[in-house]
Coordinates of C-alpha atoms in Angstrom, one line a residue:
M1 CA -9.0 -0.9 17.5
L2 CA -7.6 0.0 13.8
L3 CA -6.4 -2.4 11.1
A4 CA -3.5 -1.0 9.2
Y5 CA -2.9 -3.4 5.4
V6 CA 0.5 -2.4 3.8
D7 CA 2.2 -3.2 1.0
E8 CA 4.5 -1.5 -1.2
S9 CA 6.3 -0.4 -4.4
Y10 CA 9.4 0.5 -6.1
T11 CA 11.9 2.0 -8.5
R12 CA 15.1 1.4 -8.3
D13 CA 15.2 5.3 -7.5
F14 CA 12.1 5.6 -5.5
F15 CA 10.5 3.0 -2.7
Y16 CA 6.6 3.5 -1.6
L17 CA 4.6 1.8 1.0
G18 CA 1.2 2.3 1.8
A19 CA -0.9 1.1 4.6
L20 CA -4.9 0.8 4.3
V21 CA -6.5 1.8 7.4
V22 CA -10.4 0.1 8.5
D23 CA -11.5 1.1 12.2
S24 CA -14.1 -1.7 12.1
G25 CA -14.7 -5.3 10.7
E26 CA -17.1 -4.0 9.1
Q27 CA -15.3 -1.6 7.0
A28 CA -12.6 -5.1 6.4
R29 CA -16.1 -7.1 5.4
E30 CA -17.3 -4.2 3.5
I31 CA -14.3 -4.2 1.0
E32 CA -13.1 -8.0 0.9
T33 CA -16.8 -9.3 0.5
G34 CA -17.3 -6.1 -2.4
L35 CA -13.8 -7.2 -4.6
D36 CA -15.2 -11.2 -4.6
L37 CA -18.0 -9.5 -5.8
L38 CA -16.6 -7.3 -8.0
I39 CA -14.6 -10.2 -9.5
E40 CA -17.6 -12.4 -9.7
E41 CA -19.5 -9.9 -11.6
F42 CA -17.4 -9.2 -14.8
R43 CA -16.1 -13.4 -14.9
T44 CA -20.0 -13.6 -14.8
S45 CA -20.7 -11.4 -17.6
G46 CA -18.0 -12.6 -19.4
A47 CA -16.1 -9.6 -19.4
A48 CA -12.9 -10.7 -17.6
Q49 CA -12.0 -14.2 -18.4
V50 CA -10.0 -15.1 -14.9
S51 CA -10.4 -17.1 -12.2
R52 CA -12.6 -16.6 -9.5
D53 CA -9.3 -16.2 -6.8
V54 CA -7.3 -14.2 -9.3
E55 CA -5.3 -11.3 -7.4
L56 CA -6.0 -7.9 -7.2
H57 CA -2.2 -6.2 -8.2
G58 CA -1.4 -3.2 -9.7
K59 CA 1.0 -4.4 -12.2
E60 CA -0.9 -7.7 -13.1
I61 CA -4.2 -4.9 -13.7
F62 CA -2.1 -2.6 -15.5
H63 CA 0.1 -4.0 -17.7
G64 CA -2.6 -7.1 -18.1
Q65 CA 0.1 -9.3 -16.5
D66 CA 0.1 -13.3 -15.0
G67 CA -4.0 -14.0 -14.2
W68 CA -5.0 -10.9 -16.1
A69 CA -3.3 -11.2 -19.6
N70 CA -7.1 -11.9 -21.1
V71 CA -8.8 -8.9 -20.2
P72 CA -9.2 -6.4 -22.5
V73 CA -7.3 -2.4 -21.1
R74 CA -10.9 -0.9 -21.2
V75 CA -12.4 -3.9 -18.6
R76 CA -9.3 -3.8 -16.6
I77 CA -10.0 0.2 -16.6
A78 CA -13.1 -0.4 -15.2
I79 CA -12.3 -3.1 -12.6
Y80 CA -9.3 -1.2 -10.9
R81 CA -11.8 1.9 -11.0
R82 CA -14.6 -0.3 -8.8
A83 CA -12.2 -1.2 -6.8
M84 CA -11.2 2.3 -6.2
T85 CA -15.0 3.5 -5.2
L86 CA -15.5 0.3 -2.9
V87 CA -12.5 1.0 -0.9
R88 CA -13.9 4.7 -0.6
Q89 CA -17.2 4.3 -0.2
S90 CA -16.3 1.7 3.2
G91 CA -15.0 4.9 4.7
A92 CA -11.0 3.3 5.3
R93 CA -8.2 5.6 4.9
V94 CA -5.3 5.4 3.2
V95 CA -1.9 6.4 4.7
I96 CA 1.6 6.5 2.5
R97 CA 5.1 7.4 2.7
G98 CA 8.1 7.4 0.1
M99 CA 12.0 7.9 -0.3
D100 CA 13.9 9.2 -3.2
C101 CA 16.2 6.3 -3.1
A102 CA 18.8 8.0 -5.6
R103 CA 19.0 11.4 -3.5
Q104 CA 19.7 8.5 -0.9
R105 CA 22.4 6.5 -2.3
A106 CA 23.9 10.0 -3.9
R107 CA 23.8 11.4 -0.2
Y108 CA 25.1 8.6 2.6
A109 CA 28.0 6.3 1.7
R110 CA 26.3 3.2 3.0
P111 CA 22.5 3.8 2.9
D112 CA 20.2 1.9 4.8
P113 CA 17.5 -0.6 3.1
P114 CA 14.8 1.8 1.6
H115 CA 12.0 -1.2 3.2
E116 CA 13.7 0.0 6.2
V117 CA 13.8 3.3 6.5
V118 CA 10.1 3.6 4.9
L119 CA 8.6 1.1 7.0
A120 CA 9.9 3.1 10.1
H121 CA 8.5 6.3 8.7
L122 CA 5.0 4.8 7.6
L123 CA 5.3 3.7 11.5
E124 CA 5.2 7.0 12.4
S125 CA 2.1 8.1 10.7
L126 CA 0.4 5.2 11.5
N127 CA 0.8 6.1 15.5
G128 CA 0.1 8.9 15.6
M129 CA -3.4 8.3 13.6
A130 CA -4.3 6.2 16.3
A131 CA -3.1 8.4 19.0
K132 CA -5.3 11.1 16.9
D133 CA -8.1 8.8 17.1
R134 CA -7.5 7.6 20.5
D135 CA -7.0 4.1 19.6
H136 CA -4.4 1.7 18.8
V137 CA -3.0 0.1 15.8
L138 CA -2.4 -3.5 14.0
V139 CA -0.3 -3.5 11.9
V140 CA -0.6 -6.5 8.6
A141 CA 2.2 -6.3 5.8
D142 CA 2.6 -8.3 3.0
E143 CA 5.0 -11.4 2.8
V144 CA 9.0 -10.3 2.3
H145 CA 12.0 -12.1 3.0
T146 CA 12.8 -9.1 5.2
S147 CA 9.8 -10.3 7.4
E148 CA 12.3 -11.1 10.5
R149 CA 14.8 -8.1 9.8
H150 CA 11.3 -5.9 10.1
R151 CA 10.3 -7.3 13.3
T152 CA 13.3 -6.7 15.4
N153 CA 13.4 -3.5 14.2
F154 CA 10.4 -2.6 14.8
R155 CA 11.1 -4.5 18.9
N156 CA 14.2 -1.9 18.8
Y157 CA 11.7 1.1 18.3
R158 CA 9.7 0.2 21.0
E159 CA 12.4 0.3 23.4
W160 CA 14.7 3.2 22.0
G161 CA 12.6 4.5 19.3
T162 CA 12.5 5.4 15.6
P163 CA 15.4 7.0 14.0
G164 CA 15.1 10.3 12.4
Y165 CA 14.1 13.6 13.0
T166 CA 11.2 13.0 14.6
P167 CA 11.7 9.2 17.0
S168 CA 8.8 7.6 18.1
T169 CA 8.3 4.5 20.5
L170 CA 5.6 3.6 18.8
N171 CA 3.1 3.4 21.4
R172 CA 0.3 3.2 20.1
I173 CA 0.9 -0.2 17.4
L174 CA -0.1 -3.5 19.1
D175 CA 2.0 -6.5 19.7
T176 CA 4.6 -7.0 16.2
I177 CA 4.1 -6.4 12.4
H178 CA 2.3 -9.7 11.0
F179 CA 3.1 -10.6 7.6
A180 CA 0.8 -12.5 5.6
P181 CA 0.9 -13.3 1.9
S182 CA -1.2 -11.5 -0.5
H183 CA -3.1 -13.8 -2.3
H184 CA -4.5 -14.8 0.8
S185 CA -5.9 -11.4 1.8
R186 CA -8.0 -8.8 -0.5
L187 CA -7.4 -5.5 1.5
L188 CA -3.4 -6.4 1.1
Q189 CA -4.3 -6.2 -2.0
A190 CA -6.6 -3.4 -2.1
S191 CA -3.3 -2.3 -1.0
D192 CA -1.5 -2.9 -3.6
L193 CA -3.6 -1.3 -6.1
I194 CA -3.2 1.9 -4.0
T195 CA 0.1 1.9 -3.7
Y196 CA 0.5 1.0 -7.1
L197 CA -1.0 3.6 -8.7
Y198 CA 0.1 6.6 -6.9
R199 CA 3.7 5.8 -6.6
R200 CA 3.2 5.3 -10.7
R201 CA 1.6 8.7 -11.0
K202 CA 4.2 9.5 -9.0
T203 CA 7.2 8.3 -10.6
N204 CA 6.4 7.3 -14.3
P205 CA 4.7 9.6 -16.4
E206 CA 2.1 7.6 -19.0
P207 CA 2.9 7.6 -22.6
N208 CA 0.3 9.4 -24.0
A209 CA -2.1 11.8 -22.9
K210 CA -5.0 8.8 -23.1
A211 CA -3.3 6.9 -21.0
Q212 CA -2.5 9.3 -18.2
A213 CA -6.4 10.4 -18.4
A214 CA -7.1 7.0 -17.8
T215 CA -4.7 6.8 -14.5
D216 CA -5.7 10.5 -12.9
S217 CA -9.8 9.4 -13.6
V218 CA -9.0 5.6 -11.0
W219 CA -7.0 7.6 -8.9
S220 CA -10.1 10.4 -8.3
E221 CA -11.8 7.8 -6.8
I222 CA -9.2 6.9 -3.9
A223 CA -7.4 10.2 -3.5
P224 CA -10.0 11.4 -1.1
S225 CA -9.6 8.5 1.4
V226 CA -5.7 9.8 2.0
R227 CA -5.3 11.1 4.8
R228 CA -1.0 11.4 4.8
E229 CA 1.2 11.3 2.3
W230 CA 4.6 12.2 2.2
T231 CA 8.1 11.3 0.1
W232 CA 11.2 12.1 1.9
R233 CA 13.7 13.5 0.0
P234 CA 17.1 13.1 1.6

């Protein structure tokens, strides 16, 4: 059985959901344990003044916020890059779906919420991946205030099919969508790191060549793991 860990990253004009897909308990454990050891390595060396349970979130690491406020830029970049290398080496796969929200607002008088639209697209992609693997997938997503609505939508998709041009009853997705707090899950945090960096490279050009080179270098570590990616432009 596949496990897909889902997190979001967005601006006013773009919305993305990324899924980190592991196909065994060994892969999940490798990522979870590896990220814990990565934090401990930098802590004990004195390079990063962070708590043992500090959260790995793309925005906070990128901007030096919250638990990462006292960590030098070069160290934050090194940790981000090492985390991406660790995920890639585990053999986990990545699926990313997104939407141009500005175009959606321009085209539709009453546009559906971006999270609902993109989640349906992501579930279709995960269902297709599981079908290709002749397997099933369980979806675990970061908690959001609209969790119950997403569960209801999922139940409707199973009965009537997803909306749009390629409807699916998501027969390869098990049970329901499970929502969990990311601060208790290194796997959701890994999904956050990937999705944030992907969205930033797509929608936020870096202010200078040095910053762009650093971002590209980090992304190059995880890029080979991306199996499906698409941004819907209504």
